[in-house]
């Protein structure tokens, strides 16, 4: 395992102790789950920063809560909790993620699902794996036989009706559709061949970055919805095997 990945693994595992403890008490917190979770996320994020800075004090960090910390050559994008609504409801489906960027490209990534103890890792040109098992996207060729995942647009989201129209189209075209509430794990599931494809509008770079390399290294395609490789800035993502990617894009593009 690459030395950078070793440090990333240490960071997510240490942060997970805070997350797992927090999940046990989140609903009983007197000031409500949101206030408690914000403090817990910040605490877990600081643990991750401390681990990274101890090993690589000159590297830059882009953290969801703390913000950007300047550095040289390499940037760590860290998210101490993806799957916030699940966490609030004590649904054991959330993740801690790290993407390591060098020369404006994600070179390594780690996603950890602490409740089920699944550790996803990827390094550019070296493949992706979960708990040491190599990942590969499915070889499904027909959308009607596919299991897809997405996120439900919020009532106040931009172009909500358009997004719902796309959602309805997929209901009528695929075999099954999952809404799990954790984009990074949905994308990791595409890489693992557990689901056939994923699409979602309006994600953040923290939800996309680590998982994007997982999908690519597992033989999949991940891109924005217009084929312009702007998913990290637009937040609009499709991920799947090559043939299913084309089918998903064909369904979505009339709604853009």
XYZ file of C-alpha atoms in Angstrom:
256
model
C 0.000 0.000 0.000
C 1.283 3.473 -0.888
C 2.600 5.491 2.114
C 0.015 8.231 1.494
C -2.760 5.647 1.574
C -1.424 4.225 4.840
C -1.755 7.641 6.458
C -5.225 8.119 4.976
C -6.316 4.758 6.381
C -5.009 5.711 9.812
C -6.879 9.023 9.629
C -10.262 7.532 8.709
C -9.983 4.760 11.281
C -9.193 7.196 14.073
C -12.053 9.474 13.002
C -14.413 6.493 12.930
C -14.072 5.997 16.684
C -15.663 9.393 17.186
C -18.400 8.659 14.635
C -19.315 5.284 16.103
C -19.461 6.678 19.621
C -21.539 9.606 18.386
C -24.048 7.387 16.623
C -24.886 5.681 19.910
C -25.949 8.950 21.536
C -26.989 11.276 18.698
C -30.760 10.991 19.220
C -30.584 11.503 22.958
C -28.631 14.747 22.714
C -30.573 17.527 24.433
C -29.869 20.234 21.832
C -30.955 18.083 18.906
C -29.070 15.885 16.465
C -27.918 18.689 14.149
C -26.072 20.634 16.828
C -24.466 17.488 18.191
C -23.496 16.174 14.756
C -21.837 19.436 13.732
C -19.615 19.278 16.803
C -18.884 15.597 16.254
C -18.005 16.141 12.579
C -15.668 18.976 13.490
C -13.979 16.869 16.168
C -13.525 13.916 13.800
C -12.262 16.248 11.091
C -9.663 17.676 13.457
C -8.449 14.174 14.278
C -7.983 13.524 10.560
C -6.121 16.801 10.107
C -3.822 16.000 13.034
C -2.941 12.578 11.604
C -2.208 14.031 8.158
C -0.216 17.012 9.428
C 1.874 14.819 11.721
C 3.017 12.807 8.705
C 2.997 15.523 6.032
C 3.155 18.982 7.622
C 3.702 20.752 4.290
C 0.709 19.288 2.468
C -2.472 21.285 1.833
C -5.831 20.198 3.243
C -9.344 21.028 2.030
C -11.730 20.117 4.837
C -15.511 20.433 4.715
C -15.786 22.257 8.049
C -12.364 23.735 8.752
C -11.878 24.946 5.193
C -8.654 25.200 3.226
C -5.201 24.955 4.749
C -2.463 26.019 2.329
C 0.435 23.752 1.508
C 2.660 22.498 -1.276
C 2.362 19.881 -3.998
C -0.356 17.646 -2.537
C -3.891 18.418 -1.311
C -5.977 16.176 0.941
C -9.764 16.499 0.558
C -11.341 15.164 3.733
C -14.936 14.511 4.784
C -15.541 13.209 8.287
C -19.184 12.270 7.607
C -20.953 11.532 4.330
C -24.509 10.373 4.970
C -25.648 12.988 7.478
C -29.384 12.186 7.418
C -28.660 8.504 7.933
C -26.445 9.301 10.892
C -29.132 11.495 12.473
C -31.612 8.628 12.191
C -29.128 6.017 13.447
C -29.174 4.302 10.060
C -25.785 2.544 9.831
C -24.936 3.724 6.337
C -22.414 6.551 6.315
C -18.767 6.997 5.414
C -15.546 8.872 6.084
C -13.612 9.816 2.960
C -10.222 11.115 1.860
C -9.054 11.988 -1.648
C -5.404 12.861 -2.255
C -4.812 15.224 -5.153
C -1.516 15.888 -6.901
C -1.096 17.999 -10.052
C -4.870 18.590 -10.093
C -5.645 14.865 -10.306
C -6.906 12.497 -7.645
C -4.050 10.017 -7.184
C -5.208 8.063 -4.121
C -8.427 7.721 -2.182
C -9.910 6.016 0.852
C -13.542 5.499 1.846
C -14.388 3.868 5.163
C -17.818 2.594 6.216
C -17.175 2.130 9.939
C -20.348 0.295 10.973
C -19.698 -2.590 8.578
C -15.901 -2.150 8.713
C -15.477 -1.894 4.951
C -12.353 -0.077 3.838
C -12.191 0.983 0.193
C -8.850 2.108 -1.234
C -7.679 3.178 -4.669
C -4.449 4.385 -6.265
C -4.227 5.640 -9.826
C -2.969 2.890 -12.103
C -3.019 0.324 -9.296
C -6.708 -0.529 -9.068
C -9.249 -0.233 -6.277
C -10.208 -2.664 -3.542
C -12.407 -3.221 -0.504
C -10.811 -4.988 2.464
C -8.115 -6.222 0.104
C -10.492 -7.614 -2.533
C -10.071 -6.165 -6.026
C -13.048 -4.171 -7.323
C -14.639 -4.452 -10.759
C -17.771 -2.846 -12.176
C -20.542 -5.105 -13.469
C -20.728 -6.348 -17.038
C -24.457 -5.658 -17.285
C -25.403 -4.467 -20.773
C -29.108 -3.644 -20.603
C -30.610 -0.860 -18.486
C -33.818 -2.833 -17.914
C -31.841 -5.405 -15.901
C -29.905 -2.836 -13.873
C -29.976 -1.817 -10.247
C -29.231 1.899 -10.026
C -28.792 4.336 -7.157
C -29.404 8.055 -6.870
C -30.255 10.789 -4.401
C -33.695 12.351 -4.130
C -33.778 16.073 -4.986
C -34.784 18.315 -2.102
C -38.022 20.339 -2.435
C -36.010 23.565 -2.714
C -33.404 22.282 -5.151
C -32.760 24.058 -8.436
C -34.819 22.612 -11.301
C -36.481 20.157 -8.946
C -39.224 19.279 -11.435
C -36.653 18.482 -14.110
C -34.770 16.198 -11.744
C -37.981 14.443 -10.741
C -38.831 13.880 -14.399
C -35.483 12.150 -14.889
C -36.097 10.115 -11.743
C -39.464 8.967 -13.106
C -37.893 7.948 -16.411
C -35.439 5.679 -14.623
C -38.182 4.071 -12.542
C -39.770 2.995 -15.807
C -36.536 1.785 -17.398
C -34.427 -0.033 -14.793
C -35.037 -3.127 -12.689
C -34.494 -1.518 -9.270
C -33.645 1.904 -7.886
C -31.978 2.605 -4.539
C -31.892 5.829 -2.531
C -29.399 5.180 0.250
C -28.496 8.685 1.426
C -24.731 8.276 1.074
C -23.318 9.206 -2.362
C -19.748 8.116 -1.662
C -20.877 4.606 -0.728
C -23.231 4.464 -3.714
C -20.275 5.223 -5.976
C -18.127 2.696 -4.133
C -20.897 0.148 -4.724
C -20.703 0.862 -8.457
C -16.965 0.168 -8.293
C -17.604 -3.038 -6.345
C -20.182 -4.304 -8.842
C -22.914 -4.324 -6.206
C -25.026 -1.931 -8.246
C -24.831 -1.201 -11.954
C -24.889 2.582 -12.037
C -25.419 5.863 -10.216
C -26.472 9.389 -11.056
C -27.129 12.452 -8.952
C -27.381 16.224 -9.271
C -25.708 18.834 -7.091
C -23.137 16.881 -5.099
C -20.113 18.455 -3.408
C -16.481 17.736 -4.232
C -16.180 15.882 -0.914
C -18.973 13.495 -1.894
C -17.454 12.812 -5.312
C -13.659 13.028 -5.169
C -12.624 9.891 -3.300
C -15.217 7.672 -4.954
C -14.467 8.905 -8.466
C -11.069 7.216 -8.470
C -12.623 4.012 -7.074
C -14.956 3.792 -10.064
C -12.307 4.593 -12.665
C -9.829 2.079 -11.252
C -12.556 -0.586 -11.241
C -13.056 -0.202 -14.985
C -16.020 2.160 -14.862
C -16.716 5.621 -16.235
C -17.487 8.626 -14.051
C -18.247 11.982 -15.618
C -20.667 14.869 -15.565
C -23.944 14.577 -17.436
C -22.781 16.364 -20.571
C -19.471 14.589 -21.156
C -17.370 17.607 -20.193
C -15.427 16.173 -17.219
C -16.716 18.934 -14.945
C -18.332 16.731 -12.292
C -16.176 18.098 -9.468
C -17.360 21.653 -10.170
C -20.915 21.044 -11.400
C -21.680 18.338 -8.849
C -23.676 16.438 -11.481
C -22.450 12.861 -11.807
C -23.029 9.654 -13.724
C -21.031 6.525 -12.838
C -21.362 3.061 -14.355
C -19.772 0.481 -16.612
C -19.158 1.859 -20.128
C -22.346 0.489 -21.740
C -24.642 1.399 -18.859
C -23.031 4.839 -18.604
C -24.182 5.548 -22.156
C -27.719 4.383 -21.362
C -27.943 6.536 -18.226
C -26.601 9.581 -20.055
C -29.093 9.062 -22.887
C -31.963 9.046 -20.381
C -30.792 12.087 -18.426
C -29.706 14.487 -21.170
C -33.212 15.341 -22.447
C -33.920 16.667 -18.940
C -30.898 18.972 -18.699
